[in-house]
Tab-separated table of C-alpha atoms and ligand atoms in Angstrom:
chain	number	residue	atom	x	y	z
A	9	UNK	CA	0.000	0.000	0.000
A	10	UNK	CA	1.377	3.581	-0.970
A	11	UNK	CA	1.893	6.103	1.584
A	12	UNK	CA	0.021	8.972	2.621
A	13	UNK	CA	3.081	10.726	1.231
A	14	UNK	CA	2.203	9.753	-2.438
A	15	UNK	CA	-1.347	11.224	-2.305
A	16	UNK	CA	0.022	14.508	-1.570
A	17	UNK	CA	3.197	14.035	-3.194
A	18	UNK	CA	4.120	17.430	-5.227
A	19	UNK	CA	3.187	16.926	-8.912
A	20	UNK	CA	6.242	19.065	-10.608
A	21	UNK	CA	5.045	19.754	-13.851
A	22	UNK	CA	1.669	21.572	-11.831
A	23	UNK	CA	3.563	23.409	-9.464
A	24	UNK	CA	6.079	24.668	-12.049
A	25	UNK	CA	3.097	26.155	-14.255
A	26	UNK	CA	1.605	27.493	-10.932
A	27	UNK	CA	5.014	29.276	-10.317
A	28	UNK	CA	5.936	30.368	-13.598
A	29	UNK	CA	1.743	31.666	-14.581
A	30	UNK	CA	-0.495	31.707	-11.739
A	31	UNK	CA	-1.961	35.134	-10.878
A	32	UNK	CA	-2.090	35.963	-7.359
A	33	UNK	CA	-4.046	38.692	-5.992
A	34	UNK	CA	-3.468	39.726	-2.363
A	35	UNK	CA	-2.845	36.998	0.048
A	36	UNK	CA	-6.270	34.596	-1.045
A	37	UNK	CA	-6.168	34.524	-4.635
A	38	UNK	CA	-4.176	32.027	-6.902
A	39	UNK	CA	-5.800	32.036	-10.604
A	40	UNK	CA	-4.705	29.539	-13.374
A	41	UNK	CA	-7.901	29.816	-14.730
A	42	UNK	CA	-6.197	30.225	-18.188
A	43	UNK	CA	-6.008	26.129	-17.969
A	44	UNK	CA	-8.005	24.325	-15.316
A	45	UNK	CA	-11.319	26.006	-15.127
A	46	UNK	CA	-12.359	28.713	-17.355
A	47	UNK	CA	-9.706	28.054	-20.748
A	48	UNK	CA	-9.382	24.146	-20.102
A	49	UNK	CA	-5.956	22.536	-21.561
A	50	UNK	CA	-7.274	19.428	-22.399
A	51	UNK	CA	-3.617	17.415	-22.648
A	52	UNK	CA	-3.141	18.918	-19.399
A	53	UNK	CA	-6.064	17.818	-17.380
A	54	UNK	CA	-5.758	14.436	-18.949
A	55	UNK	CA	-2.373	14.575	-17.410
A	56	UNK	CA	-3.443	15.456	-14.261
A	57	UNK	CA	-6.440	14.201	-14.058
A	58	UNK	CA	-4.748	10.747	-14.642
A	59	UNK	CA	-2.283	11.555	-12.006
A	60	UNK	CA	-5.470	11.753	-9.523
A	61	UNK	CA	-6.703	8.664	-10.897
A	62	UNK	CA	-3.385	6.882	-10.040
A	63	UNK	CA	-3.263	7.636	-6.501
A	64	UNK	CA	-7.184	7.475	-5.444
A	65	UNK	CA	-7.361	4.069	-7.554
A	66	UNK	CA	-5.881	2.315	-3.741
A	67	UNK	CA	-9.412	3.026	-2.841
A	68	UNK	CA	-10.606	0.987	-5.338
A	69	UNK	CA	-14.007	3.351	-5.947
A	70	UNK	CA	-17.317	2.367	-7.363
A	71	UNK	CA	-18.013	6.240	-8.022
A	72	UNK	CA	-16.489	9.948	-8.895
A	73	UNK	CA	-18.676	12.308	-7.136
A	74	UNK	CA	-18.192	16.191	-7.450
A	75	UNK	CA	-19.662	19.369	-8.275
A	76	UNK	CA	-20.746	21.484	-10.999
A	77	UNK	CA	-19.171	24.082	-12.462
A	78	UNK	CA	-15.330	23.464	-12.257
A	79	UNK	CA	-14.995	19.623	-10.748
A	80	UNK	CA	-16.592	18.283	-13.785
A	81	UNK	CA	-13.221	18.545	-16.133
A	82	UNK	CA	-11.123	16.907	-13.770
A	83	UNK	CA	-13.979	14.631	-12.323
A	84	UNK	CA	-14.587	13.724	-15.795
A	85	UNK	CA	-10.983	12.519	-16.561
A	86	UNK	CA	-10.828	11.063	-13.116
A	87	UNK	CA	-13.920	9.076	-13.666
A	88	UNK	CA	-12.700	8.050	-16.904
A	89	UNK	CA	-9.520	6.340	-16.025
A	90	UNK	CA	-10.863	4.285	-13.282
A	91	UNK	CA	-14.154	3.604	-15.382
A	92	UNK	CA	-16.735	4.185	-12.752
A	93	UNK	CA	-19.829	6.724	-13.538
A	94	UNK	CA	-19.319	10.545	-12.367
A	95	UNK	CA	-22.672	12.081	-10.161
A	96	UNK	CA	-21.960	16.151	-10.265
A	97	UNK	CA	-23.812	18.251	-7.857
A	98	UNK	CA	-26.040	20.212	-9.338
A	99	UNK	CA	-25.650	24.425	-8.751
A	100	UNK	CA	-27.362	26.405	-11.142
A	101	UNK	CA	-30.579	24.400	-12.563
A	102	UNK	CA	-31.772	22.025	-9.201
A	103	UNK	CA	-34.247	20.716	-10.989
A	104	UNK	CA	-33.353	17.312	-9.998
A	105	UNK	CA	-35.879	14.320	-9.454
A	106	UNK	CA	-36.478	13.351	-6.296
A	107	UNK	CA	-35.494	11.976	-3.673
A	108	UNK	CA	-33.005	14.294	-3.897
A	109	UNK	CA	-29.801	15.187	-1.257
A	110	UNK	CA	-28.879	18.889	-0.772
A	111	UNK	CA	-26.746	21.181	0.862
A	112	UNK	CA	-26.486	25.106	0.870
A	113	UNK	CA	-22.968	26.243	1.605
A	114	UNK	CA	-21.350	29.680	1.405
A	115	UNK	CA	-20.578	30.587	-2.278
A	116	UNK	CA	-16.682	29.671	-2.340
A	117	UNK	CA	-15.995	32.568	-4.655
A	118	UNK	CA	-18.700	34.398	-5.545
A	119	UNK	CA	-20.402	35.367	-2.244
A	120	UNK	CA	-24.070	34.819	-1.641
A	121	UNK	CA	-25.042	30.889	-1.292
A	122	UNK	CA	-25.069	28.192	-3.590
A	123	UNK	CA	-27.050	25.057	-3.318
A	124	UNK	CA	-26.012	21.311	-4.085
A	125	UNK	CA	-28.330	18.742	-5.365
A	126	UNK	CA	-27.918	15.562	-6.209
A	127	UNK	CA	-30.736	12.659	-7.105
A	128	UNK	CA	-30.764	9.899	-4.785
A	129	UNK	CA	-30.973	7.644	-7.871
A	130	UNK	CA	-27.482	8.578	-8.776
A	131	UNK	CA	-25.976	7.754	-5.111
A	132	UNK	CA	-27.005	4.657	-3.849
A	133	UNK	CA	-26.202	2.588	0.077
A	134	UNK	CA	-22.919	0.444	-0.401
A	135	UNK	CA	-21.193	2.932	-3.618
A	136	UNK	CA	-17.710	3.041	-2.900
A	137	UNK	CA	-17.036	7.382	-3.330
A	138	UNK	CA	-14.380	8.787	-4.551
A	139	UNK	CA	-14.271	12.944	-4.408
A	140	UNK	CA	-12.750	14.886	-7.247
A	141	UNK	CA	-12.684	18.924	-7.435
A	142	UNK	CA	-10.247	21.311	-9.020
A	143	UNK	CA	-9.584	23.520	-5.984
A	144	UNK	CA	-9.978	22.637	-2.225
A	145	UNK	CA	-10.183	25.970	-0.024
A	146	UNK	CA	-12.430	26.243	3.067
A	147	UNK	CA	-13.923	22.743	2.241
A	148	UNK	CA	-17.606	23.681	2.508
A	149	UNK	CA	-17.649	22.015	-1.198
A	150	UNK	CA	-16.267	18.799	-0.052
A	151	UNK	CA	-17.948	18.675	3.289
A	152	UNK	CA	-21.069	18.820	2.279
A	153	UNK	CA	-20.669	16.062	-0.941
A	154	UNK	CA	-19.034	13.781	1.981
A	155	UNK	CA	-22.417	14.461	4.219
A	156	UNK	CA	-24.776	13.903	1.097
A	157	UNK	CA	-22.715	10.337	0.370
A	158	UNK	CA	-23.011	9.247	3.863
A	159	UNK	CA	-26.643	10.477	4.380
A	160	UNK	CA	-27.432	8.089	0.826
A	161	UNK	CA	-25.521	4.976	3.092
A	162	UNK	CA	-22.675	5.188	0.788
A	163	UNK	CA	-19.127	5.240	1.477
A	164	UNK	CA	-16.395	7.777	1.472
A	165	UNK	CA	-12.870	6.658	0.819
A	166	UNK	CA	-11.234	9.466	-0.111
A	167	UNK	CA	-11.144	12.934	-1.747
A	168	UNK	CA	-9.072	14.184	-5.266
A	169	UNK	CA	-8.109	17.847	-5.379
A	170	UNK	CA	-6.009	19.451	-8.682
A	171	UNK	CA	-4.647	22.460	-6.101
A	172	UNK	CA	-4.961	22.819	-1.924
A	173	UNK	CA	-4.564	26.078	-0.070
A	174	UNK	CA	-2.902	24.662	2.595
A	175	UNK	CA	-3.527	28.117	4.497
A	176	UNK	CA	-7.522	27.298	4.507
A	177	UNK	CA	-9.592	25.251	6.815
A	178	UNK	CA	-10.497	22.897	4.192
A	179	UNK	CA	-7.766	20.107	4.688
A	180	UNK	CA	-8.663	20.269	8.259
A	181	UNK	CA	-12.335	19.859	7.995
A	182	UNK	CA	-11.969	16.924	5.702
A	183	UNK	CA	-9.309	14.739	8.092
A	184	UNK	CA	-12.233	15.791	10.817
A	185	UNK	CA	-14.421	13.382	8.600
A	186	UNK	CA	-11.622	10.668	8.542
A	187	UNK	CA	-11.252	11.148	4.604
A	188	UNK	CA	-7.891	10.672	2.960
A	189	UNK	CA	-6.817	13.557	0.488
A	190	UNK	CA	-5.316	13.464	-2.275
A	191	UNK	CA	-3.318	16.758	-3.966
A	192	UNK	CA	-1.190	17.327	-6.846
A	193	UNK	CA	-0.281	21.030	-5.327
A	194	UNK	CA	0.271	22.411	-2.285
A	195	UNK	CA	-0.175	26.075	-1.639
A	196	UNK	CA	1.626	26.830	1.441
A	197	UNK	CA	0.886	30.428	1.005
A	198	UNK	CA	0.786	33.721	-0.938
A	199	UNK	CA	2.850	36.926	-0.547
A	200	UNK	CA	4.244	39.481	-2.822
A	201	UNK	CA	2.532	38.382	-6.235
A	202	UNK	CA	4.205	34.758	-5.536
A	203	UNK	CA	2.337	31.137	-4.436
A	204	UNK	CA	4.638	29.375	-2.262
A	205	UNK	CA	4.405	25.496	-2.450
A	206	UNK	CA	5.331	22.494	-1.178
A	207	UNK	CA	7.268	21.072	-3.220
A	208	UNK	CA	8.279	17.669	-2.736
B	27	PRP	O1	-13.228	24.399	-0.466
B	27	PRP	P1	-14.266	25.424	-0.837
B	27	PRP	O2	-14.142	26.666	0.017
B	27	PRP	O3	-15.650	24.852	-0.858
B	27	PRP	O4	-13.897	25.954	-2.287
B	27	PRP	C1	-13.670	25.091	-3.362
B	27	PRP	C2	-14.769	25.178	-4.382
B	27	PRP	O5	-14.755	26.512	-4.938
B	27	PRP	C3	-14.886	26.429	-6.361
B	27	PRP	O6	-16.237	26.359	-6.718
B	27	PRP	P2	-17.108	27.667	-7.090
B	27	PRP	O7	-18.524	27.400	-6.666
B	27	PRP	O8	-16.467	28.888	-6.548
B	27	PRP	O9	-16.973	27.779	-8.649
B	27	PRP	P3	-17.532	26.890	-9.856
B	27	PRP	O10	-19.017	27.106	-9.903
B	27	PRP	O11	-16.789	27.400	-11.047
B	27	PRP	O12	-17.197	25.446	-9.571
B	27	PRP	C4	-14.174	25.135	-6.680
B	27	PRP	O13	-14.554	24.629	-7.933
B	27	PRP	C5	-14.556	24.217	-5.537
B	27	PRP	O14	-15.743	23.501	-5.813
């Protein structure tokens, strides 16, 4: 069995394009929109989406499960590779049939709330869940996908994030739920226009 180490294990080729392009904006921000989430890269979230794959595959997973807008790219390629179907929560059209799970959690970036929903039909008891979002911050995202599994009886094993912010709560609020995590980059920090990052 791999280590812990190896899920979080620094994924070079991401933290050198985070150093060398990522806009940072105050102390909060890191943007590399221009290739994970608003101009996708397609070769490179294959790349690292099949990175993710390779270390959440120990959990052997039944399921992908994330969230809709910007986890569906690297759920997608995720899902993909370990050829298991990929639930999204549902944001910005909830018309979803019931029974239906949801959650309203603090907007991550936009302020306001935003509201997960996800059928029952599509998260049965006894799936074996897998997590997969491009950016883990405060966790509200995660936390609340991890209470929806568990309150449809099925089962957590771990959670797939493209980028941390180490500096947030989320990491935290997700070993509170006894869920491994799984990074490709580390943000330690920002200061001075610069993301500092684990990088081993
Ligand atoms: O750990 P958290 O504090 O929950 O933040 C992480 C979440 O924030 C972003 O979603 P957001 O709703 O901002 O944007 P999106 O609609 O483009 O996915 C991101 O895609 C994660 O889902």
């Amino acid at each position: 069995m791999p280590s812990n180490t190896d899920l979080n294990a620094a994924y070079l080729p991401l933290i050198r394009r985070i150093e060398e392009e990522a806009t940072i904006i105050g102390d909060q921000i890191l943007k590399i929109d221009h290739f994970l989430n608003h101009r996708i890269e397609p070769a490179f979230i294959l790349e690292l989406g099949r990175e993710l794959a390779r270390r959440l595959s120990r959990f052997h997973p039944t399921l992908v499960l994330t969230a809709e807008a910007s986890g569906i790219a690297p759920g997608l390629v995720v899902a993909q590779t370990l050829n298991v179907p990929m639930p999204y929560a549902k944001k910005y059209a909830p018309e979803v049939e019931s029974p239906f799970l949801q959650r309203i959690i603090p907007s991550p970036t936009k302020g306001g709330e935003t509201k997960l929903v996800v059928s029952q039909r599509y998260l049965t008891p006894g799936t074996r869940v897998v997590l997969v979002d491009d950016f883990l911050s405060n966790g509200r995202t995660a936390v609340a996908l991890i209470e929806m599994a568990r309150e449809a009886g099925a089962e957590v094993l771990g959670a797939g994030f493209i980028v941390e912010k180490r500096f947030k709560q989320g990491h935290e609020a997700i070993e509170a739920l006894e869920v491994p995590i799984a990074t490709l980059a580390q943000v330690r920090r920002l200061e001075n226009g610069r993301a500092i990052l684990n990088t081993t």
